[in-house]
Amino acid sequence: MSRTFAAGALRLAALAAMHLRWTPRTFWSATPAELAACLAPPLPAGAPPSRAEIAALIERDSHG
């Protein structure tokens, strides 16, 4: 294991512990993609539905 990998893993483990409340076991069980997805900023929210869209959903779902 190189010093670069060890230093990077230590920093990432600390981030996961502080921000995600991950235990070491959870950290080491996660894939790099899972860790990146969990630490990434949230995607911007889309526009809320309009009144007409809400009414259409209520109408559609009221018939079972």
A tleap script that builds the chain and sets N, CA, C and O, in Angstrom:
source leaprc.protein.ff14SB
mol = sequence {
  NMET SER ARG THR PHE ALA ALA GLY ALA LEU
  ARG LEU ALA ALA LEU ALA ALA MET HIE LEU
  ARG TRP THR PRO ARG THR PHE TRP SER ALA
  THR PRO ALA GLU LEU ALA ALA CYS LEU ALA
  PRO PRO LEU PRO ALA GLY ALA PRO PRO SER
  ARG ALA GLU ILE ALA ALA LEU ILE GLU ARG
  ASP SER HIE CGLY
}
set mol.1.N position { 0.855 -1.173 0.000 }
set mol.1.CA position { 0.000 0.000 0.000 }
set mol.1.C position { 0.901 1.237 0.000 }
set mol.1.O position { 1.793 1.359 0.839 }
set mol.2.N position { 0.667 2.135 -0.927 }
set mol.2.CA position { 1.506 3.318 -1.032 }
set mol.2.C position { 1.094 4.367 -0.009 }
set mol.2.O position { -0.020 4.351 0.515 }
set mol.3.N position { 2.023 5.279 0.258 }
set mol.3.CA position { 1.711 6.360 1.193 }
set mol.3.C position { 0.575 7.227 0.650 }
set mol.3.O position { -0.251 7.713 1.422 }
set mol.4.N position { 0.527 7.422 -0.649 }
set mol.4.CA position { -0.530 8.238 -1.243 }
set mol.4.C position { -1.887 7.598 -1.027 }
set mol.4.O position { -2.838 8.277 -0.640 }
set mol.5.N position { -1.989 6.283 -1.274 }
set mol.5.CA position { -3.255 5.592 -1.059 }
set mol.5.C position { -3.650 5.656 0.412 }
set mol.5.O position { -4.799 5.957 0.737 }
set mol.6.N position { -2.711 5.377 1.288 }
set mol.6.CA position { -3.002 5.371 2.724 }
set mol.6.C position { -3.475 6.740 3.194 }
set mol.6.O position { -4.434 6.835 3.961 }
set mol.7.N position { -2.818 7.791 2.746 }
set mol.7.CA position { -3.209 9.144 3.154 }
set mol.7.C position { -4.591 9.494 2.615 }
set mol.7.O position { -5.415 10.072 3.324 }
set mol.8.N position { -4.838 9.142 1.363 }
set mol.8.CA position { -6.148 9.414 0.773 }
set mol.8.C position { -7.254 8.632 1.453 }
set mol.8.O position { -8.330 9.168 1.717 }
set mol.9.N position { -6.990 7.360 1.737 }
set mol.9.CA position { -7.990 6.518 2.408 }
set mol.9.C position { -8.292 7.053 3.799 }
set mol.9.O position { -9.443 7.045 4.234 }
set mol.10.N position { -7.277 7.511 4.486 }
set mol.10.CA position { -7.486 8.062 5.827 }
set mol.10.C position { -8.358 9.315 5.783 }
set mol.10.O position { -9.259 9.477 6.606 }
set mol.11.N position { -8.091 10.195 4.826 }
set mol.11.CA position { -8.908 11.413 4.684 }
set mol.11.C position { -10.350 11.061 4.342 }
set mol.11.O position { -11.282 11.633 4.908 }
set mol.12.N position { -10.539 10.112 3.410 }
set mol.12.CA position { -11.892 9.731 3.017 }
set mol.12.C position { -12.639 9.026 4.148 }
set mol.12.O position { -13.840 9.224 4.328 }
set mol.13.N position { -11.918 8.207 4.905 }
set mol.13.CA position { -12.547 7.537 6.052 }
set mol.13.C position { -13.002 8.566 7.082 }
set mol.13.O position { -14.071 8.425 7.678 }
set mol.14.N position { -12.197 9.592 7.288 }
set mol.14.CA position { -12.575 10.655 8.231 }
set mol.14.C position { -13.804 11.408 7.739 }
set mol.14.O position { -14.704 11.700 8.527 }
set mol.15.N position { -13.856 11.727 6.443 }
set mol.15.CA position { -15.032 12.399 5.882 }
set mol.15.C position { -16.275 11.538 6.043 }
set mol.15.O position { -17.327 12.031 6.451 }
set mol.16.N position { -16.158 10.259 5.728 }
set mol.16.CA position { -17.302 9.354 5.839 }
set mol.16.C position { -17.764 9.243 7.283 }
set mol.16.O position { -18.966 9.197 7.545 }
set mol.17.N position { -16.838 9.201 8.212 }
set mol.17.CA position { -17.201 9.098 9.627 }
set mol.17.C position { -17.898 10.367 10.109 }
set mol.17.O position { -18.905 10.295 10.812 }
set mol.18.N position { -17.364 11.532 9.731 }
set mol.18.CA position { -17.933 12.800 10.208 }
set mol.18.C position { -19.269 13.132 9.561 }
set mol.18.O position { -20.222 13.502 10.247 }
set mol.19.N position { -19.337 13.001 8.240 }
set mol.19.CA position { -20.517 13.482 7.523 }
set mol.19.C position { -21.587 12.424 7.309 }
set mol.19.O position { -22.770 12.750 7.213 }
set mol.20.N position { -21.188 11.166 7.234 }
set mol.20.CA position { -22.151 10.103 6.968 }
set mol.20.C position { -22.392 9.212 8.176 }
set mol.20.O position { -23.286 8.365 8.167 }
set mol.21.N position { -21.581 9.410 9.226 }
set mol.21.CA position { -21.646 8.580 10.435 }
set mol.21.C position { -21.364 7.108 10.120 }
set mol.21.O position { -21.914 6.205 10.750 }
set mol.22.N position { -20.492 6.890 9.124 }
set mol.22.CA position { -20.117 5.529 8.748 }
set mol.22.C position { -19.096 4.973 9.726 }
set mol.22.O position { -18.210 5.691 10.192 }
set mol.23.N position { -19.225 3.712 10.028 }
set mol.23.CA position { -18.208 3.013 10.805 }
set mol.23.C position { -17.091 2.605 9.847 }
set mol.23.O position { -17.286 2.632 8.632 }
set mol.24.N position { -15.921 2.227 10.373 }
set mol.24.CA position { -14.865 1.742 9.484 }
set mol.24.C position { -15.325 0.565 8.616 }
set mol.24.O position { -14.963 0.481 7.442 }
set mol.25.N position { -16.113 -0.332 9.186 }
set mol.25.CA position { -16.592 -1.491 8.408 }
set mol.25.C position { -17.439 -1.025 7.225 }
set mol.25.O position { -17.287 -1.533 6.114 }
set mol.26.N position { -18.323 -0.069 7.458 }
set mol.26.CA position { -19.155 0.454 6.375 }
set mol.26.C position { -18.296 1.123 5.317 }
set mol.26.O position { -18.510 0.924 4.121 }
set mol.27.N position { -17.322 1.920 5.753 }
set mol.27.CA position { -16.428 2.599 4.810 }
set mol.27.C position { -15.703 1.598 3.924 }
set mol.27.O position { -15.694 1.747 2.702 }
set mol.28.N position { -15.100 0.589 4.518 }
set mol.28.CA position { -14.303 -0.363 3.751 }
set mol.28.C position { -15.162 -1.312 2.928 }
set mol.28.O position { -14.655 -1.956 2.009 }
set mol.29.N position { -16.447 -1.411 3.235 }
set mol.29.CA position { -17.359 -2.252 2.449 }
set mol.29.C position { -17.929 -1.506 1.243 }
set mol.29.O position { -18.415 -2.123 0.296 }
set mol.30.N position { -17.866 -0.202 1.285 }
set mol.30.CA position { -18.435 0.615 0.208 }
set mol.30.C position { -17.492 0.651 -0.993 }
set mol.30.O position { -16.272 0.555 -0.857 }
set mol.31.N position { -18.095 0.791 -2.170 }
set mol.31.CA position { -17.293 0.980 -3.374 }
set mol.31.C position { -16.944 2.463 -3.493 }
set mol.31.O position { -17.599 3.303 -2.876 }
set mol.32.N position { -15.926 2.788 -4.272 }
set mol.32.CA position { -15.617 4.212 -4.492 }
set mol.32.C position { -16.809 4.982 -5.070 }
set mol.32.O position { -17.031 6.141 -4.720 }
set mol.33.N position { -17.569 4.340 -5.949 }
set mol.33.CA position { -18.732 5.013 -6.540 }
set mol.33.C position { -19.794 5.298 -5.474 }
set mol.33.O position { -20.414 6.362 -5.495 }
set mol.34.N position { -20.010 4.368 -4.549 }
set mol.34.CA position { -20.978 4.594 -3.476 }
set mol.34.C position { -20.543 5.744 -2.570 }
set mol.34.O position { -21.358 6.587 -2.194 }
set mol.35.N position { -19.279 5.775 -2.227 }
set mol.35.CA position { -18.773 6.857 -1.392 }
set mol.35.C position { -18.919 8.196 -2.102 }
set mol.35.O position { -19.359 9.175 -1.498 }
set mol.36.N position { -18.553 8.244 -3.381 }
set mol.36.CA position { -18.667 9.491 -4.144 }
set mol.36.C position { -20.120 9.949 -4.228 }
set mol.36.O position { -20.400 11.140 -4.095 }
set mol.37.N position { -21.040 9.020 -4.447 }
set mol.37.CA position { -22.456 9.380 -4.539 }
set mol.37.C position { -22.974 9.921 -3.212 }
set mol.37.O position { -23.781 10.850 -3.195 }
set mol.38.N position { -22.521 9.353 -2.112 }
set mol.38.CA position { -22.987 9.792 -0.792 }
set mol.38.C position { -22.412 11.141 -0.392 }
set mol.38.O position { -23.055 11.887 0.347 }
set mol.39.N position { -21.221 11.468 -0.861 }
set mol.39.CA position { -20.578 12.724 -0.490 }
set mol.39.C position { -20.839 13.850 -1.490 }
set mol.39.O position { -20.513 15.005 -1.218 }
set mol.40.N position { -21.422 13.524 -2.641 }
set mol.40.CA position { -21.657 14.531 -3.679 }
set mol.40.C position { -22.754 15.495 -3.221 }
set mol.40.O position { -23.647 15.109 -2.467 }
set mol.41.N position { -22.686 16.746 -3.678 }
set mol.41.CA position { -23.764 17.691 -3.340 }
set mol.41.C position { -25.067 17.230 -3.984 }
set mol.41.O position { -25.042 16.599 -5.040 }
set mol.42.N position { -26.196 17.535 -3.369 }
set mol.42.CA position { -27.477 17.106 -3.934 }
set mol.42.C position { -27.738 17.775 -5.275 }
set mol.42.O position { -27.285 18.891 -5.529 }
set mol.43.N position { -28.469 17.081 -6.119 }
set mol.43.CA position { -28.846 17.652 -7.411 }
set mol.43.C position { -29.880 18.745 -7.189 }
set mol.43.O position { -30.663 18.667 -6.242 }
set mol.44.N position { -29.896 19.763 -8.046 }
set mol.44.CA position { -30.908 20.818 -7.875 }
set mol.44.C position { -32.308 20.246 -8.069 }
set mol.44.O position { -32.534 19.385 -8.919 }
set mol.45.N position { -33.222 20.734 -7.277 }
set mol.45.CA position { -34.611 20.271 -7.368 }
set mol.45.C position { -35.263 20.861 -8.602 }
set mol.45.O position { -34.965 21.981 -9.014 }
set mol.46.N position { -36.151 20.085 -9.174 }
set mol.46.CA position { -36.908 20.577 -10.319 }
set mol.46.C position { -38.009 21.509 -9.862 }
set mol.46.O position { -38.194 21.736 -8.666 }
set mol.47.N position { -38.728 22.037 -10.812 }
set mol.47.CA position { -39.840 22.937 -10.497 }
set mol.47.C position { -40.955 22.134 -9.834 }
set mol.47.O position { -41.193 20.985 -10.205 }
set mol.48.N position { -41.635 22.722 -8.864 }
set mol.48.CA position { -42.758 22.015 -8.233 }
set mol.48.C position { -43.891 21.837 -9.246 }
set mol.48.O position { -43.977 22.602 -10.207 }
set mol.49.N position { -44.756 20.847 -9.049 }
set mol.49.CA position { -45.860 20.651 -9.998 }
set mol.49.C position { -46.832 21.823 -9.949 }
set mol.49.O position { -47.027 22.458 -8.914 }
set mol.50.N position { -47.424 22.082 -11.091 }
set mol.50.CA position { -48.420 23.169 -11.169 }
set mol.50.C position { -49.732 22.689 -10.561 }
set mol.50.O position { -49.915 21.504 -10.283 }
set mol.51.N position { -50.647 23.648 -10.362 }
set mol.51.CA position { -51.967 23.286 -9.840 }
set mol.51.C position { -52.666 22.307 -10.778 }
set mol.51.O position { -53.326 21.369 -10.330 }
set mol.52.N position { -52.515 22.531 -12.072 }
set mol.52.CA position { -53.158 21.650 -13.056 }
set mol.52.C position { -52.576 20.235 -12.971 }
set mol.52.O position { -53.316 19.256 -13.067 }
set mol.53.N position { -51.263 20.124 -12.793 }
set mol.53.CA position { -50.642 18.801 -12.671 }
set mol.53.C position { -51.099 18.095 -11.404 }
set mol.53.O position { -51.351 16.890 -11.419 }
set mol.54.N position { -51.205 18.833 -10.314 }
set mol.54.CA position { -51.680 18.245 -9.052 }
set mol.54.C position { -53.120 17.784 -9.205 }
set mol.54.O position { -53.475 16.689 -8.767 }
set mol.55.N position { -53.943 18.607 -9.820 }
set mol.55.CA position { -55.351 18.234 -10.034 }
set mol.55.C position { -55.443 16.973 -10.893 }
set mol.55.O position { -56.263 16.098 -10.614 }
set mol.56.N position { -54.618 16.869 -11.927 }
set mol.56.CA position { -54.634 15.689 -12.789 }
set mol.56.C position { -54.201 14.445 -12.016 }
set mol.56.O position { -54.764 13.369 -12.215 }
set mol.57.N position { -53.213 14.580 -11.143 }
set mol.57.CA position { -52.776 13.451 -10.324 }
set mol.57.C position { -53.868 13.007 -9.360 }
set mol.57.O position { -54.100 11.812 -9.180 }
set mol.58.N position { -54.534 13.976 -8.744 }
set mol.58.CA position { -55.617 13.656 -7.803 }
set mol.58.C position { -56.754 12.953 -8.560 }
set mol.58.O position { -57.310 11.966 -8.080 }
set mol.59.N position { -57.080 13.457 -9.712 }
set mol.59.CA position { -58.148 12.847 -10.515 }
set mol.59.C position { -57.778 11.427 -10.924 }
set mol.59.O position { -58.601 10.515 -10.832 }
set mol.60.N position { -56.560 11.242 -11.369 }
set mol.60.CA position { -56.107 9.919 -11.807 }
set mol.60.C position { -56.110 8.921 -10.661 }
set mol.60.O position { -56.524 7.775 -10.839 }
set mol.61.N position { -55.654 9.341 -9.491 }
set mol.61.CA position { -55.508 8.417 -8.365 }
set mol.61.C position { -56.793 8.232 -7.570 }
set mol.61.O position { -56.887 7.299 -6.772 }
set mol.62.N position { -57.765 9.076 -7.763 }
set mol.62.CA position { -59.011 8.953 -6.981 }
set mol.62.C position { -59.885 7.812 -7.455 }
set mol.62.O position { -60.832 7.427 -6.769 }
set mol.63.N position { -59.581 7.271 -8.613 }
set mol.63.CA position { -60.395 6.190 -9.168 }
set mol.63.C position { -59.831 4.824 -8.877 }
set mol.63.O position { -60.307 3.828 -9.422 }
set mol.64.N position { -58.822 4.756 -8.024 }
set mol.64.CA position { -58.261 3.488 -7.565 }
set mol.64.C position { -57.397 2.858 -8.550 }
set mol.64.O position { -56.855 1.782 -8.298 }
savepdb mol mol.pdb
quit
